[in-house]
Coordinates of N, CA and C in Angstrom, one line a residue:
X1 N -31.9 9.1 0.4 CA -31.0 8.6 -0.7 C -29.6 9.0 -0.4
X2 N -29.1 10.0 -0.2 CA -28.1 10.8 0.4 C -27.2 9.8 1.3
X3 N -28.2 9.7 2.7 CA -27.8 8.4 3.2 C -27.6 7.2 3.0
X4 N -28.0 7.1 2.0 CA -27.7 5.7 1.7 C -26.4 5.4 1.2
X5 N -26.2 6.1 0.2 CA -25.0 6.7 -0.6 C -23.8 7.0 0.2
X6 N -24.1 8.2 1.6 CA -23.1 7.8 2.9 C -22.5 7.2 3.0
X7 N -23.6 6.2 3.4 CA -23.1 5.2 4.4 C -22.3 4.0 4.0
X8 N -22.7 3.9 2.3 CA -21.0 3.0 2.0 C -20.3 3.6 1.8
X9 N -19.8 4.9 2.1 CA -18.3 5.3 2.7 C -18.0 5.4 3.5
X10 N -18.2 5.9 5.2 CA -18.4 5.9 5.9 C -19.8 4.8 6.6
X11 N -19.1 4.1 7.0 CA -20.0 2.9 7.4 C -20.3 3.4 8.7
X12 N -19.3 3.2 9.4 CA -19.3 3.6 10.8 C -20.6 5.0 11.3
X13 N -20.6 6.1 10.8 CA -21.1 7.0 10.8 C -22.5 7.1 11.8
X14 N -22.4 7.3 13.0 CA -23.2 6.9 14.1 C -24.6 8.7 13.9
X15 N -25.7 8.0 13.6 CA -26.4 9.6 14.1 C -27.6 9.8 15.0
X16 N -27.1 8.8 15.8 CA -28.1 8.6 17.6 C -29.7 8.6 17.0
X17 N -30.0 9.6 17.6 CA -31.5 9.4 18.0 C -32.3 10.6 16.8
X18 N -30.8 11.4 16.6 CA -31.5 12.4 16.1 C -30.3 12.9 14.7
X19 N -30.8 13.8 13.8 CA -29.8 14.1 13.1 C -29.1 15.3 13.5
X20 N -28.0 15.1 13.4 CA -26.4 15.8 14.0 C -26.2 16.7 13.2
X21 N -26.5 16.6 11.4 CA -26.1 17.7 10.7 C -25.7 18.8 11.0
X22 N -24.3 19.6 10.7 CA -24.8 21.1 11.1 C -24.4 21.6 12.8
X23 N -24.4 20.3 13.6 CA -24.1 20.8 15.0 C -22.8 21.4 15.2
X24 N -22.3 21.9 15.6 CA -21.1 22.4 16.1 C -20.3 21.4 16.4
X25 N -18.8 20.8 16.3 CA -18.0 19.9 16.6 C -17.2 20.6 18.1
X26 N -17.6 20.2 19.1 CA -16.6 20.4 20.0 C -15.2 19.8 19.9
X27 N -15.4 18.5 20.2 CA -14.0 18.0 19.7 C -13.6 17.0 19.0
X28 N -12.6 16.4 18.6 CA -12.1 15.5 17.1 C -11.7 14.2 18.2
X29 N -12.4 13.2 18.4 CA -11.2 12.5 19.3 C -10.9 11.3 18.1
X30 N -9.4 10.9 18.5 CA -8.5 10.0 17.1 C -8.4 8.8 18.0
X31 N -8.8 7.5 17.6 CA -8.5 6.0 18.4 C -8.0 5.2 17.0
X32 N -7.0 4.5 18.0 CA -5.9 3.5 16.9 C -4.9 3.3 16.2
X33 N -4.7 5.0 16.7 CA -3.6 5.2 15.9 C -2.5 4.6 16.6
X34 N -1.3 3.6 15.9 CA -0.5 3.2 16.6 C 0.8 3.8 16.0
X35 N 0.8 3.5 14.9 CA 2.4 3.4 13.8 C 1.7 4.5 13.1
X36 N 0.8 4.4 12.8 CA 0.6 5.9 11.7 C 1.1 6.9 12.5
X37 N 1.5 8.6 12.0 CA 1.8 9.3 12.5 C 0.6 10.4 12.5
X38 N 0.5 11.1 13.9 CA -1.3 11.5 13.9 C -0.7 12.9 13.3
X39 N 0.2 13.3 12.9 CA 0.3 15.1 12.2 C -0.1 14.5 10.8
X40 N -0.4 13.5 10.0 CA -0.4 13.1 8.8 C -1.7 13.3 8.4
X41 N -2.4 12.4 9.5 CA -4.2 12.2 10.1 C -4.7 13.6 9.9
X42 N -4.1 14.3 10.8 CA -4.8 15.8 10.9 C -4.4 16.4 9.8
X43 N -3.4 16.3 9.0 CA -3.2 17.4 8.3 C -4.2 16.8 6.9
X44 N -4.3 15.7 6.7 CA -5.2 15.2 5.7 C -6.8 15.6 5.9
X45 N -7.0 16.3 7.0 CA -8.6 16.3 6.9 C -8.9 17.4 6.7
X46 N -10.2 17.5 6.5 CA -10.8 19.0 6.0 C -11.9 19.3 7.2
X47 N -12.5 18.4 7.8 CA -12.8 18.8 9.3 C -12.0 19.3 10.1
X48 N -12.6 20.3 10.9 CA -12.2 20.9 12.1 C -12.9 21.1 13.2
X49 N -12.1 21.1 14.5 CA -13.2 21.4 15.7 C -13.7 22.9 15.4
X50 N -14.6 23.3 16.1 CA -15.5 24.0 16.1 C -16.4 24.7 15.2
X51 N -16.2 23.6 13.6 CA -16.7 23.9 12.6 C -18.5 23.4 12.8
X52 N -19.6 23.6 12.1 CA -20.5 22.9 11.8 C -20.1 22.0 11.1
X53 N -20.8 20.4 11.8 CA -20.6 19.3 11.3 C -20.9 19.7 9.4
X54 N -20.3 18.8 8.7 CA -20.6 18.7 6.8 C -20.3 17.2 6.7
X55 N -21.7 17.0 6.2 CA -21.3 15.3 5.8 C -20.8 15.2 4.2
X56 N -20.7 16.2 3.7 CA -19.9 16.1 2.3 C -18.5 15.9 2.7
X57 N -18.0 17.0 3.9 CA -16.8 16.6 4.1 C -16.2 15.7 5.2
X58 N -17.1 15.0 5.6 CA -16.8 13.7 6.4 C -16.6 12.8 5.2
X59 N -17.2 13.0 4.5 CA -17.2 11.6 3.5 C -16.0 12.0 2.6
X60 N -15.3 13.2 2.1 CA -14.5 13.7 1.8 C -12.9 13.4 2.6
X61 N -12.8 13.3 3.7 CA -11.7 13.1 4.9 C -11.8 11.7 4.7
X62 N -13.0 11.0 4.8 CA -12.8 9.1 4.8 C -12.1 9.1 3.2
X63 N -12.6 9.4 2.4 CA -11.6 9.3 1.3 C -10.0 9.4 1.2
X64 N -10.1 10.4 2.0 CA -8.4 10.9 1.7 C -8.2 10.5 3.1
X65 N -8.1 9.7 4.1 CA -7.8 9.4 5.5 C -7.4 7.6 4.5
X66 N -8.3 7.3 3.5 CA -7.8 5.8 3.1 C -6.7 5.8 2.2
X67 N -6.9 7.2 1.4 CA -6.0 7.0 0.1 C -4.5 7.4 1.1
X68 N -4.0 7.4 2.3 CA -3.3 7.5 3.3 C -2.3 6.1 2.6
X69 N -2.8 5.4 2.4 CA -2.7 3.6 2.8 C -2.3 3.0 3.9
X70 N -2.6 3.5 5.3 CA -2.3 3.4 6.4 C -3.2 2.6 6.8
X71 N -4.3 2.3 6.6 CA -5.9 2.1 7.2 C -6.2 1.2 6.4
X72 N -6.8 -0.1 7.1 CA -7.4 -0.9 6.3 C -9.0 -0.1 6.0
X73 N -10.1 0.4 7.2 CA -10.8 1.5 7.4 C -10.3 2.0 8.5
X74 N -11.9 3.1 8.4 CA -12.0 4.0 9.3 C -13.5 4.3 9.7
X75 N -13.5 4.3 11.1 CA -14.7 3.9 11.4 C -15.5 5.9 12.2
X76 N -16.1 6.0 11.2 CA -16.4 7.5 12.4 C -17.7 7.1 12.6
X77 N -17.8 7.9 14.1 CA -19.0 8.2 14.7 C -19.2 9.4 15.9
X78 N -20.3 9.6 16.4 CA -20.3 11.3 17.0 C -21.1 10.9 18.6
X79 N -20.9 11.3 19.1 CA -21.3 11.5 20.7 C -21.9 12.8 21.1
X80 N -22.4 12.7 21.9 CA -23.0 13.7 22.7 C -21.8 14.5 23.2
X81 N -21.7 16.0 23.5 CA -20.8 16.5 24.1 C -21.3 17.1 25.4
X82 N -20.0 17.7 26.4 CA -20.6 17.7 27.7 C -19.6 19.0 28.0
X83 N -19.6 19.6 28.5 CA -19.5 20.6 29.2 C -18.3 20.0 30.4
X84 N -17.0 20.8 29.6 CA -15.6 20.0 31.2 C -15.9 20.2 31.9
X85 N -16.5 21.5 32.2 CA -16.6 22.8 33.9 C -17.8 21.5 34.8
X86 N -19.1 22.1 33.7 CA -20.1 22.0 34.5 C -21.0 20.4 34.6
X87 N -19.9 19.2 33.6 CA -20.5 18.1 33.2 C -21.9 18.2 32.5
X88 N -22.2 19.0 32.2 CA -23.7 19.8 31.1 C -23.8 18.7 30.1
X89 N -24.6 18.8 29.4 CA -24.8 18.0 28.1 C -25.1 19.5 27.1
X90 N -24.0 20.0 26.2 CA -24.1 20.4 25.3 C -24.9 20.7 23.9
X91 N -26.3 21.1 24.3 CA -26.9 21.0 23.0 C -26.5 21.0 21.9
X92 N -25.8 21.9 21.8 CA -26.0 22.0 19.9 C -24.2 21.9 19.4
X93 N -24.3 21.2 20.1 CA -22.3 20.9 20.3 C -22.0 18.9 20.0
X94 N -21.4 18.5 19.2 CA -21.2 17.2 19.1 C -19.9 16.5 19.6
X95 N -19.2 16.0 19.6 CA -17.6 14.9 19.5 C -17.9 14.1 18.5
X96 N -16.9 14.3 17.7 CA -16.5 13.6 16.7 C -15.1 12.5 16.9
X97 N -15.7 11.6 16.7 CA -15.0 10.5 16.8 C -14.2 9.2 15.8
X98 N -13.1 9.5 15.6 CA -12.7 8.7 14.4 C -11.9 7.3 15.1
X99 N -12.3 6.4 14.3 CA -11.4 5.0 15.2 C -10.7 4.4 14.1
X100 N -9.3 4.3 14.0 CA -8.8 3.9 12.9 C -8.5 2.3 12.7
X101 N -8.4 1.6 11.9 CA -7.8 0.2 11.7 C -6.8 0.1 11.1
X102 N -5.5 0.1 11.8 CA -4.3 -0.2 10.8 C -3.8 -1.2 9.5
X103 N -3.5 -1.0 8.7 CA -2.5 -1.7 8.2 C -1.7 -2.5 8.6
X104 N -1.4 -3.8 8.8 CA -0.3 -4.5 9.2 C 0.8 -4.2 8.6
X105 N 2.4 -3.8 9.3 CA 3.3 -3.4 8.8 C 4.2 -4.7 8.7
X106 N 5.6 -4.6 7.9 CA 6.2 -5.2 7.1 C 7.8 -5.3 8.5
X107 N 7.7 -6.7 8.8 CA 8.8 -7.2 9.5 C 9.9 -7.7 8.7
X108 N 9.6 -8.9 7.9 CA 11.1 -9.5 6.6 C 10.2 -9.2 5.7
X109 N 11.3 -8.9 4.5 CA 11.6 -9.1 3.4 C 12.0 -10.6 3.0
X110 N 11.5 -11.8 2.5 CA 11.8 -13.2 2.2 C 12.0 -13.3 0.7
X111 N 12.8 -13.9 0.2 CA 13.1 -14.8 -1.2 C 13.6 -16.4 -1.1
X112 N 12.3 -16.4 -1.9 CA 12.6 -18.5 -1.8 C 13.0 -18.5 -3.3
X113 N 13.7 -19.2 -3.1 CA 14.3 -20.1 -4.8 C 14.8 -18.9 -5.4
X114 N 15.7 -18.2 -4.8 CA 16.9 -17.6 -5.8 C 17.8 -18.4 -5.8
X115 N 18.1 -18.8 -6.1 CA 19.6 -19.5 -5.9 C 20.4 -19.2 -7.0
X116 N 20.3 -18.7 -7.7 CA 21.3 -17.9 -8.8 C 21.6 -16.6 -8.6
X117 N 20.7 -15.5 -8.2 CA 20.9 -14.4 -7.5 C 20.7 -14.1 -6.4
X118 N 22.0 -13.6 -5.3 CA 21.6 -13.6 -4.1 C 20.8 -12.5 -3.4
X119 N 20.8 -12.8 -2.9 CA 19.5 -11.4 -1.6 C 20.0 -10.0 -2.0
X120 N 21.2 -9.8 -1.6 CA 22.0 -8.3 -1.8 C 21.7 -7.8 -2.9
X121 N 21.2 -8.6 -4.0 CA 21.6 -7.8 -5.3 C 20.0 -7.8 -5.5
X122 N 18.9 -8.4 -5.1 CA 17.7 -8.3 -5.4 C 17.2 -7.2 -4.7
X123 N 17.1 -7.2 -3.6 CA 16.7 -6.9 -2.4 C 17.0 -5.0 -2.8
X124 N 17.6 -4.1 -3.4 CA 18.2 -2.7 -3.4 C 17.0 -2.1 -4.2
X125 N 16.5 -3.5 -5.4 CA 15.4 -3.1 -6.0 C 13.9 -3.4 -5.6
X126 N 13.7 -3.2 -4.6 CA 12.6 -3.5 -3.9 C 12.0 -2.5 -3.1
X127 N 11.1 -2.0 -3.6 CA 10.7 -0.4 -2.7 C 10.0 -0.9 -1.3
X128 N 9.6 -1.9 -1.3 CA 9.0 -2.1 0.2 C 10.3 -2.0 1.1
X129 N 10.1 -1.5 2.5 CA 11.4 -1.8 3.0 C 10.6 -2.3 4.6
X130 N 11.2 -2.5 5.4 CA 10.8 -3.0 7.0 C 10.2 -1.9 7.7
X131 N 9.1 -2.1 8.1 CA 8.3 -1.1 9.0 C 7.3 -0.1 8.2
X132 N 7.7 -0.4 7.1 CA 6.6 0.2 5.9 C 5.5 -0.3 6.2
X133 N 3.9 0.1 6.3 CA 2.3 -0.4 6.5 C 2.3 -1.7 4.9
X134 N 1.7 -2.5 5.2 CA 1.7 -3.4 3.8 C 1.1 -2.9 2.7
X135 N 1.6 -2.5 1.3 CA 0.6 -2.2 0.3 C 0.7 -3.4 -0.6
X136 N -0.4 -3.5 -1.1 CA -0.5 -5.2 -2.2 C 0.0 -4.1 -3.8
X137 N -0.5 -3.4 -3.9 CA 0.2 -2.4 -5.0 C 1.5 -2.4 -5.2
X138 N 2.2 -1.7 -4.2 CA 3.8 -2.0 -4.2 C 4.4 -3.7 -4.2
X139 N 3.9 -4.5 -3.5 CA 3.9 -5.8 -3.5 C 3.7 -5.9 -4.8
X140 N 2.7 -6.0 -6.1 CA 2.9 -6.7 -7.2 C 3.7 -5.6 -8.3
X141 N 4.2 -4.5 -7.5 CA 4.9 -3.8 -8.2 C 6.3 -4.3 -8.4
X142 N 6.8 -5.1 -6.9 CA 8.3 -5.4 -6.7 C 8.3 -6.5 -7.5
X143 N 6.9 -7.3 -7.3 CA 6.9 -8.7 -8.1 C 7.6 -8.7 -9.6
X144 N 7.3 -7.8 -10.2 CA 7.5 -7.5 -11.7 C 8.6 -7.1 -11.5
X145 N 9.4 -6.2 -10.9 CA 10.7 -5.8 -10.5 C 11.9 -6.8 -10.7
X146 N 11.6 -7.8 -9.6 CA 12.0 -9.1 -9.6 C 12.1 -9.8 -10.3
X147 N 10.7 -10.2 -11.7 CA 10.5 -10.5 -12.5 C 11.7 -10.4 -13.7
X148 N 11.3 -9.1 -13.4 CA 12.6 -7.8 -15.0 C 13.9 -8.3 -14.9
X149 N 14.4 -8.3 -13.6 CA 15.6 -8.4 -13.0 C 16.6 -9.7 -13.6
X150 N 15.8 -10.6 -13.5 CA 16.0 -12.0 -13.7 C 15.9 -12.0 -15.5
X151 N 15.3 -11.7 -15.8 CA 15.4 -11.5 -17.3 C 16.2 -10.7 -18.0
X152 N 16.5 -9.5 -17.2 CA 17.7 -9.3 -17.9 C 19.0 -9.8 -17.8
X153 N 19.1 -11.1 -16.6 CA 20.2 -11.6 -16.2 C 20.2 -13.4 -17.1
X154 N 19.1 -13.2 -17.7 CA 19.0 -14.2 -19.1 C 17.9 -15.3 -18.7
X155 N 17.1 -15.1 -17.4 CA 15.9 -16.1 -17.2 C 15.0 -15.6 -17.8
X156 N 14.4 -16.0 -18.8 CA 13.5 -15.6 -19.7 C 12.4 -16.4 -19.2
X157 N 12.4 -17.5 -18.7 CA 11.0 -18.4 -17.9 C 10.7 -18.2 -16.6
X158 N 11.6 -17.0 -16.1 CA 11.1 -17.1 -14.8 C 9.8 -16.9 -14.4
X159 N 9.4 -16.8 -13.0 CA 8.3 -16.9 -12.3 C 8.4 -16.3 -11.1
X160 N 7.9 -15.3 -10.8 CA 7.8 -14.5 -9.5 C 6.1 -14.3 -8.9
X161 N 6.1 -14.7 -7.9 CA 5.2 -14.3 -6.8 C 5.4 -14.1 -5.2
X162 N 3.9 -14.0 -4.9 CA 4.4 -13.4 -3.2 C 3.4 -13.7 -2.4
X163 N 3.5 -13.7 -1.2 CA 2.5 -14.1 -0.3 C 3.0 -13.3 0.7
X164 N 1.7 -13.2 2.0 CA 2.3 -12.8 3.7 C 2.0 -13.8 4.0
X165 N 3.2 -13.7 5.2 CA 3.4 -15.1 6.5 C 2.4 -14.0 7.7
X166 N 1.5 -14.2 8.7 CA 1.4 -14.1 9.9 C 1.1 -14.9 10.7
X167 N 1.8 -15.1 11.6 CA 1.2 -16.5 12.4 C 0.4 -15.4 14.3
X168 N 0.3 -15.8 15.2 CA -0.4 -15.6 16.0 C 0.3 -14.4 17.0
X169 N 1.7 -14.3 16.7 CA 2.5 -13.8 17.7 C 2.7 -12.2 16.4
X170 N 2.3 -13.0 15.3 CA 2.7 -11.4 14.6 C 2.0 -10.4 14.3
X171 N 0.2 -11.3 14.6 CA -1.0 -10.5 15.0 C -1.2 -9.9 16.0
X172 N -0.6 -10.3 17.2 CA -0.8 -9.1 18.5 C 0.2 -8.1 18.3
X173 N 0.7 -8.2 17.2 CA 1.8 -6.7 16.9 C 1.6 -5.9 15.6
X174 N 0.5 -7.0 15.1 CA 0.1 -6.4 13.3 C 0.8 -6.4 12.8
X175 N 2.0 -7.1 12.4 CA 2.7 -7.4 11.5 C 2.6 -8.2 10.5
X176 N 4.0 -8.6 9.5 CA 3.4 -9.3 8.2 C 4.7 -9.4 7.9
X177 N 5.3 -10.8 7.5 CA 6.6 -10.8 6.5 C 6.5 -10.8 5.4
X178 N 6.7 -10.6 4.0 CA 6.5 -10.6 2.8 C 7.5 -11.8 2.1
X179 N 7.0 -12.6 1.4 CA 7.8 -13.8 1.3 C 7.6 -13.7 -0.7
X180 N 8.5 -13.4 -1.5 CA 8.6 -13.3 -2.5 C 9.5 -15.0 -3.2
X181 N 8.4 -15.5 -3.8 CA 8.7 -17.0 -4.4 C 9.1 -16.7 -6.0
X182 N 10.5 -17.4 -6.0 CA 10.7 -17.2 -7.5 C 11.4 -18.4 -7.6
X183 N 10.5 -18.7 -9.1 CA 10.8 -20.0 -9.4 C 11.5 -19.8 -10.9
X184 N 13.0 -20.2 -10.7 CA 14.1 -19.3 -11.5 C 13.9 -19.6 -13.2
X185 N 13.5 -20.9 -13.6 CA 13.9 -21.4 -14.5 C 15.0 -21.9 -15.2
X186 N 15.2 -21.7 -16.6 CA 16.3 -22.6 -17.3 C 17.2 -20.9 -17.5
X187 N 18.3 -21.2 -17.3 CA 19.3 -19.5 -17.5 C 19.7 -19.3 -19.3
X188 N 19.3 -18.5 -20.0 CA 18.9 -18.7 -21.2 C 20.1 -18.0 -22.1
X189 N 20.9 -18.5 -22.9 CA 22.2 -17.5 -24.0 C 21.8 -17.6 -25.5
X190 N 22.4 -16.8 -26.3 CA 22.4 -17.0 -27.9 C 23.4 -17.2 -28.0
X191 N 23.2 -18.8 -28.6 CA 24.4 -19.6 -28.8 C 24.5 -18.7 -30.9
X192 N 23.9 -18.6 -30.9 CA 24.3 -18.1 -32.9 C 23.2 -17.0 -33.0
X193 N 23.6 -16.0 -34.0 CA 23.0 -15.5 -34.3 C 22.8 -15.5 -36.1
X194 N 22.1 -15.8 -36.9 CA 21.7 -16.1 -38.0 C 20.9 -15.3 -38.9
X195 N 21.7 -14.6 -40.0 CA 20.4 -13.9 -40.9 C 20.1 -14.7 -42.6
X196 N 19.3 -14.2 -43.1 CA 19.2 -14.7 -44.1 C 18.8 -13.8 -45.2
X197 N 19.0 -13.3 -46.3 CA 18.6 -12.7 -47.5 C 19.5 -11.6 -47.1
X198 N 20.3 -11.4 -46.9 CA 21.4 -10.2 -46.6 C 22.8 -10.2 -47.7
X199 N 22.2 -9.9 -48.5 CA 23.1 -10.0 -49.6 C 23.7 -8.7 -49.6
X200 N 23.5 -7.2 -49.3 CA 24.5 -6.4 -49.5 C 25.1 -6.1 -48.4
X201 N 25.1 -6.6 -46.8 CA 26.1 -6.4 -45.5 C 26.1 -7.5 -45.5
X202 N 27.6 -8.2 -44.8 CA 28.1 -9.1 -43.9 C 27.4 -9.2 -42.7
X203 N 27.7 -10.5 -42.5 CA 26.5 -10.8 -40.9 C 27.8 -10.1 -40.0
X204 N 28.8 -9.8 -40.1 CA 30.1 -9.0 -39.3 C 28.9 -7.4 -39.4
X205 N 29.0 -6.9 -40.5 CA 28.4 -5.6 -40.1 C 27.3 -5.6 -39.5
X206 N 26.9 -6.5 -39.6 CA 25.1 -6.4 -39.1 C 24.9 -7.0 -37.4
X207 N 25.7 -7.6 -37.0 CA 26.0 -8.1 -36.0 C 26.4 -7.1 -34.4
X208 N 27.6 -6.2 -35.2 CA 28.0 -4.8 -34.8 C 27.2 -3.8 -34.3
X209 N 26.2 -3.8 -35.6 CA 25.0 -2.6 -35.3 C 23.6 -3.0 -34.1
X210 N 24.1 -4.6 -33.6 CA 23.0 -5.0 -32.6 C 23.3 -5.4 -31.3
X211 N 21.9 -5.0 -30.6 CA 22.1 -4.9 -29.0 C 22.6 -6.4 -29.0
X212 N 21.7 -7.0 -29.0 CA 21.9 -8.9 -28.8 C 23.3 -9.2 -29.4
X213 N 23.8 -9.8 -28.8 CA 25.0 -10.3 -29.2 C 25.1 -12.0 -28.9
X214 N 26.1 -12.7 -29.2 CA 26.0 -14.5 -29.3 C 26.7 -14.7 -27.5
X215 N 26.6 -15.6 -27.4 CA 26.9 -15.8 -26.1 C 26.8 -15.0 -25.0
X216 N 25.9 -14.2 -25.0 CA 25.0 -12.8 -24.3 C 24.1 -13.7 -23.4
X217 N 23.0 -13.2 -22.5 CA 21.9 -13.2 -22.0 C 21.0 -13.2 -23.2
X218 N 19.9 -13.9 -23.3 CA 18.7 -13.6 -24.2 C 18.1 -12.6 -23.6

């Protein structure tokens, strides 16, 4: 049951012919890392070489190796170890093997259909920046950003969304543009401001005491 439980976290999680539990880790080897930085990798895990293998904390490290956001997965699995000197096969000694799958990182920043506000002034509020790994999180984070932005500048109907562009040349590099569509709407003012049953203040005092003001942004 244990295993079963594993193994949807660790998918990858190879245990040959026999079970590994418990063996000795000779060594950690790291594949795919490209753009991640491997001091990040290592300092996030709770494995170490020459520990006894723990599948609590293998499955422990795949957790926090994803909450990284670097990794779309991560694929472990263990090998036989061998002896540098004598080419031996190591009984009770394993390799541990992690293979990582990156993230596609962020080449443009795109905005279609501003044409009321230009790039410079959107763009400072946008936490994604170039060469960042893609997160969809931060993406519908800026979305709303965007969103706010335009509404306090009086588009009350706007419309913000977002897509990735990759075409073939951007996949042998794992990249991703980020293309933010905003569809502006009508630009919105208070032409009057009107009260009614205000018989002990003037619409002058009451007018004074408010954020909204007539010919403002709504």
């Amino acid at each position: 049951l244990f295993f079963c439980v594993f193994a949807i976290f660790v998918v990858g999680l190879s245990f040959g012919s026999e079970d590994v539990e418990g063996k000795i880790i000779n060594k950690i080897l790291y594949k795919g890392i490209k753009k991640a930085k491997k001091k990040d990798v290592v300092a996030t895990m709770m494995t170490k070489e020459k520990m006894a293998l723990d599948m609590v904390l293998i499955e422990q490290d795949y957790q926090n190796l994803i909450a990284l956001d670097y990794f779309e997965d991560v694929e472990i699995t263990t090998k036989d170890a061998y002896d540098e000197v004598t080419k031996l096969p190591m009984e009770w000694f394993i390799d541990l093997e992690f293979t990582f799958f990156e993230k596609p990182t962020v080449r443009k920043i795109i905005f279609e259909g501003n044409n009321n506000i230009p790039y410079g002034f959107i763009i400072g509020d946008v936490t994604i920046k170039r060469g960042d790994f893609f997160n969809r999180a931060s993406a519908i984070n800026d979305m709303n950003t965007i969103k706010d932005k335009y509404q306090k500048k009086g588009f009350a109907y706007v419309d913000v969304d977002y897509k990735t562009f990759q075409n073939d040349e951007l996949k042998l590099i794992n990249q991703v543009d980020i293309i933010f569509t905003i569809k502006e709407g009508i630009e919105t003012y208070v032409s009057e401001i009107v009260f009614q049953g205000n018989n002990k203040y003037s619409d002058f005092t009451l007018k004074n005491k408010m954020k909204t003001k007539e010919r403002k942004y709504l």
